[in-house]
């Protein structure tokens, strides 16, 4: 859906109190990366600083690639490891629980992004389909 956010429309928001669509999209990919770093027992880190002028689609692609690398580096044993997540999530959790939190957080915000992108005029959007698994 991020690829559907037209350049120059990153500041769109459906209400005065809403987050801008570009900030929302960046928050989704950045926070997912942060959650996965935490699950991998690594300190939170950003791949881009606040003033980086790289376009949103490139940032999203980089964050996605780096998040995937971290996820695939985790072993089965890593999922059971207890991680001190008190600074971010308020308590110690297993890596698996941290990843579940990441999933739920991403689902929440992708629902918002879905609405934003529809309001920007896009109607051909990805829909969830059951894989029958």
PDB file of C-alpha atoms in Angstrom:
ATOM      1  CA  UNK A   1       0.000   0.000   0.000  1.00  0.00           C
ATOM      2  CA  UNK A   2       2.916   2.339   0.597  1.00  0.00           C
ATOM      3  CA  UNK A   3       3.697   2.228  -3.114  1.00  0.00           C
ATOM      4  CA  UNK A   4       0.254   3.751  -3.734  1.00  0.00           C
ATOM      5  CA  UNK A   5       1.052   6.916  -1.776  1.00  0.00           C
ATOM      6  CA  UNK A   6       1.799   9.381  -4.535  1.00  0.00           C
ATOM      7  CA  UNK A   7       4.793  11.654  -4.160  1.00  0.00           C
ATOM      8  CA  UNK A   8       3.609  14.961  -2.771  1.00  0.00           C
ATOM      9  CA  UNK A   9       0.685  13.331  -0.936  1.00  0.00           C
ATOM     10  CA  UNK A  10       2.704  12.195   2.101  1.00  0.00           C
ATOM     11  CA  UNK A  11       1.177  14.949   4.233  1.00  0.00           C
ATOM     12  CA  UNK A  12      -2.425  13.816   3.648  1.00  0.00           C
ATOM     13  CA  UNK A  13      -4.446  13.046   6.762  1.00  0.00           C
ATOM     14  CA  UNK A  14      -8.169  12.301   6.981  1.00  0.00           C
ATOM     15  CA  UNK A  15      -8.753  14.564   9.993  1.00  0.00           C
ATOM     16  CA  UNK A  16      -6.912  17.415  11.682  1.00  0.00           C
ATOM     17  CA  UNK A  17      -5.912  15.138  14.559  1.00  0.00           C
ATOM     18  CA  UNK A  18      -4.775  12.203  12.389  1.00  0.00           C
ATOM     19  CA  UNK A  19      -1.173  11.286  11.671  1.00  0.00           C
ATOM     20  CA  UNK A  20      -0.019  12.184   8.159  1.00  0.00           C
ATOM     21  CA  UNK A  21      -0.039   9.218   5.767  1.00  0.00           C
ATOM     22  CA  UNK A  22       3.720   9.434   5.177  1.00  0.00           C
ATOM     23  CA  UNK A  23       4.419   9.441   8.908  1.00  0.00           C
ATOM     24  CA  UNK A  24       2.020   6.536   9.416  1.00  0.00           C
ATOM     25  CA  UNK A  25       3.675   4.474   6.681  1.00  0.00           C
ATOM     26  CA  UNK A  26       7.116   5.239   8.073  1.00  0.00           C
ATOM     27  CA  UNK A  27       5.935   4.367  11.592  1.00  0.00           C
ATOM     28  CA  UNK A  28       4.699   0.970  10.407  1.00  0.00           C
ATOM     29  CA  UNK A  29       7.980  -0.119   8.820  1.00  0.00           C
ATOM     30  CA  UNK A  30      10.208   1.512  11.426  1.00  0.00           C
ATOM     31  CA  UNK A  31       8.352   0.040  14.393  1.00  0.00           C
ATOM     32  CA  UNK A  32       8.218  -3.434  12.832  1.00  0.00           C
ATOM     33  CA  UNK A  33      11.988  -3.268  12.431  1.00  0.00           C
ATOM     34  CA  UNK A  34      12.314  -2.127  16.054  1.00  0.00           C
ATOM     35  CA  UNK A  35      10.155  -4.998  17.344  1.00  0.00           C
ATOM     36  CA  UNK A  36      12.163  -7.556  15.358  1.00  0.00           C
ATOM     37  CA  UNK A  37      15.468  -6.086  16.574  1.00  0.00           C
ATOM     38  CA  UNK A  38      14.141  -6.392  20.105  1.00  0.00           C
ATOM     39  CA  UNK A  39      13.097 -10.015  19.505  1.00  0.00           C
ATOM     40  CA  UNK A  40      16.605 -10.669  18.168  1.00  0.00           C
ATOM     41  CA  UNK A  41      17.941  -9.230  21.458  1.00  0.00           C
ATOM     42  CA  UNK A  42      19.369  -6.162  19.728  1.00  0.00           C
ATOM     43  CA  UNK A  43      19.042  -2.549  20.788  1.00  0.00           C
ATOM     44  CA  UNK A  44      16.463  -0.432  18.964  1.00  0.00           C
ATOM     45  CA  UNK A  45      17.965   1.498  16.060  1.00  0.00           C
ATOM     46  CA  UNK A  46      16.740   3.497  13.109  1.00  0.00           C
ATOM     47  CA  UNK A  47      18.041   3.015   9.607  1.00  0.00           C
ATOM     48  CA  UNK A  48      17.413   6.658   8.674  1.00  0.00           C
ATOM     49  CA  UNK A  49      17.618   9.834  10.720  1.00  0.00           C
ATOM     50  CA  UNK A  50      14.751  12.300  11.012  1.00  0.00           C
ATOM     51  CA  UNK A  51      16.159  14.648   8.360  1.00  0.00           C
ATOM     52  CA  UNK A  52      16.919  12.013   5.731  1.00  0.00           C
ATOM     53  CA  UNK A  53      15.392  13.062   2.415  1.00  0.00           C
ATOM     54  CA  UNK A  54      15.178   9.551   0.956  1.00  0.00           C
ATOM     55  CA  UNK A  55      11.726   8.925  -0.498  1.00  0.00           C
ATOM     56  CA  UNK A  56       9.135   6.957   1.474  1.00  0.00           C
ATOM     57  CA  UNK A  57       9.052   3.969  -0.895  1.00  0.00           C
ATOM     58  CA  UNK A  58      12.836   3.525  -0.693  1.00  0.00           C
ATOM     59  CA  UNK A  59      12.782   3.761   3.094  1.00  0.00           C
ATOM     60  CA  UNK A  60       9.980   1.202   3.276  1.00  0.00           C
ATOM     61  CA  UNK A  61      11.877  -1.143   0.987  1.00  0.00           C
ATOM     62  CA  UNK A  62      15.061  -0.857   3.051  1.00  0.00           C
ATOM     63  CA  UNK A  63      13.237  -1.368   6.350  1.00  0.00           C
ATOM     64  CA  UNK A  64      11.379  -4.374   4.925  1.00  0.00           C
ATOM     65  CA  UNK A  65      14.569  -6.003   3.638  1.00  0.00           C
ATOM     66  CA  UNK A  66      16.417  -5.468   6.923  1.00  0.00           C
ATOM     67  CA  UNK A  67      13.449  -6.729   8.953  1.00  0.00           C
ATOM     68  CA  UNK A  68      13.258  -9.872   6.808  1.00  0.00           C
ATOM     69  CA  UNK A  69      17.002 -10.487   7.278  1.00  0.00           C
ATOM     70  CA  UNK A  70      16.633 -10.287  11.040  1.00  0.00           C
ATOM     71  CA  UNK A  71      13.582 -12.564  11.066  1.00  0.00           C
ATOM     72  CA  UNK A  72      15.297 -15.228   9.000  1.00  0.00           C
ATOM     73  CA  UNK A  73      18.343 -15.092  11.274  1.00  0.00           C
ATOM     74  CA  UNK A  74      16.283 -16.216  14.280  1.00  0.00           C
ATOM     75  CA  UNK A  75      16.537 -19.877  15.223  1.00  0.00           C
ATOM     76  CA  UNK A  76      13.717 -21.947  16.722  1.00  0.00           C
ATOM     77  CA  UNK A  77      15.424 -21.631  20.111  1.00  0.00           C
ATOM     78  CA  UNK A  78      15.495 -17.844  19.812  1.00  0.00           C
ATOM     79  CA  UNK A  79      11.697 -17.685  19.910  1.00  0.00           C
ATOM     80  CA  UNK A  80      11.666 -19.003  23.490  1.00  0.00           C
ATOM     81  CA  UNK A  81      14.381 -16.650  24.712  1.00  0.00           C
ATOM     82  CA  UNK A  82      13.278 -14.129  27.345  1.00  0.00           C
ATOM     83  CA  UNK A  83      14.043 -10.561  26.318  1.00  0.00           C
ATOM     84  CA  UNK A  84      14.111  -7.532  28.596  1.00  0.00           C
ATOM     85  CA  UNK A  85      11.541  -5.372  26.813  1.00  0.00           C
ATOM     86  CA  UNK A  86      10.703  -3.155  29.779  1.00  0.00           C
ATOM     87  CA  UNK A  87      11.844   0.050  28.050  1.00  0.00           C
ATOM     88  CA  UNK A  88       9.520  -0.490  25.092  1.00  0.00           C
ATOM     89  CA  UNK A  89       6.789  -2.939  26.150  1.00  0.00           C
ATOM     90  CA  UNK A  90       6.921  -2.600  29.930  1.00  0.00           C
ATOM     91  CA  UNK A  91       8.109  -6.090  30.848  1.00  0.00           C
ATOM     92  CA  UNK A  92      10.216  -9.075  29.973  1.00  0.00           C
ATOM     93  CA  UNK A  93       8.734 -11.174  27.168  1.00  0.00           C
ATOM     94  CA  UNK A  94       9.707 -14.103  25.003  1.00  0.00           C
ATOM     95  CA  UNK A  95      10.922 -13.239  21.530  1.00  0.00           C
ATOM     96  CA  UNK A  96       7.813 -14.992  20.228  1.00  0.00           C
ATOM     97  CA  UNK A  97       5.551 -12.706  22.308  1.00  0.00           C
ATOM     98  CA  UNK A  98       7.432  -9.653  21.051  1.00  0.00           C
ATOM     99  CA  UNK A  99       6.926 -10.776  17.462  1.00  0.00           C
ATOM    100  CA  UNK A 100       3.227 -11.368  18.157  1.00  0.00           C
ATOM    101  CA  UNK A 101       3.008  -7.812  19.502  1.00  0.00           C
ATOM    102  CA  UNK A 102       4.726  -6.587  16.338  1.00  0.00           C
ATOM    103  CA  UNK A 103       2.192  -8.424  14.208  1.00  0.00           C
ATOM    104  CA  UNK A 104      -0.761  -6.984  16.115  1.00  0.00           C
ATOM    105  CA  UNK A 105       0.725  -3.475  15.993  1.00  0.00           C
ATOM    106  CA  UNK A 106       1.286  -3.733  12.249  1.00  0.00           C
ATOM    107  CA  UNK A 107      -2.228  -5.052  11.608  1.00  0.00           C
ATOM    108  CA  UNK A 108      -3.696  -2.139  13.553  1.00  0.00           C
ATOM    109  CA  UNK A 109      -1.785   0.482  11.588  1.00  0.00           C
ATOM    110  CA  UNK A 110      -2.173  -1.224   8.216  1.00  0.00           C
ATOM    111  CA  UNK A 111      -5.927  -1.003   8.761  1.00  0.00           C
ATOM    112  CA  UNK A 112      -5.522   2.739   9.172  1.00  0.00           C
ATOM    113  CA  UNK A 113      -3.258   2.941   6.129  1.00  0.00           C
ATOM    114  CA  UNK A 114      -5.823   1.034   4.091  1.00  0.00           C
ATOM    115  CA  UNK A 115      -8.405   3.750   4.825  1.00  0.00           C
ATOM    116  CA  UNK A 116      -5.959   6.567   4.081  1.00  0.00           C
ATOM    117  CA  UNK A 117      -5.015   5.072   0.715  1.00  0.00           C
ATOM    118  CA  UNK A 118      -8.668   4.580  -0.214  1.00  0.00           C
ATOM    119  CA  UNK A 119      -9.344   8.206   0.649  1.00  0.00           C
ATOM    120  CA  UNK A 120      -6.472   9.171  -1.649  1.00  0.00           C
ATOM    121  CA  UNK A 121      -8.544   7.654  -4.458  1.00  0.00           C
ATOM    122  CA  UNK A 122      -7.099   4.150  -4.795  1.00  0.00           C
ATOM    123  CA  UNK A 123      -9.603   1.323  -5.125  1.00  0.00           C
ATOM    124  CA  UNK A 124      -7.464  -1.578  -6.352  1.00  0.00           C
ATOM    125  CA  UNK A 125      -6.047  -2.570  -2.970  1.00  0.00           C
ATOM    126  CA  UNK A 126      -4.687  -5.807  -1.540  1.00  0.00           C
ATOM    127  CA  UNK A 127      -7.262  -7.715   0.474  1.00  0.00           C
ATOM    128  CA  UNK A 128      -6.646 -10.499   2.949  1.00  0.00           C
ATOM    129  CA  UNK A 129      -7.410 -13.917   1.554  1.00  0.00           C
ATOM    130  CA  UNK A 130      -7.366 -17.117   3.532  1.00  0.00           C
ATOM    131  CA  UNK A 131      -4.662 -19.525   2.492  1.00  0.00           C
ATOM    132  CA  UNK A 132      -6.659 -22.438   3.852  1.00  0.00           C
ATOM    133  CA  UNK A 133      -3.827 -23.525   6.144  1.00  0.00           C
TER     134      UNK A 133
END
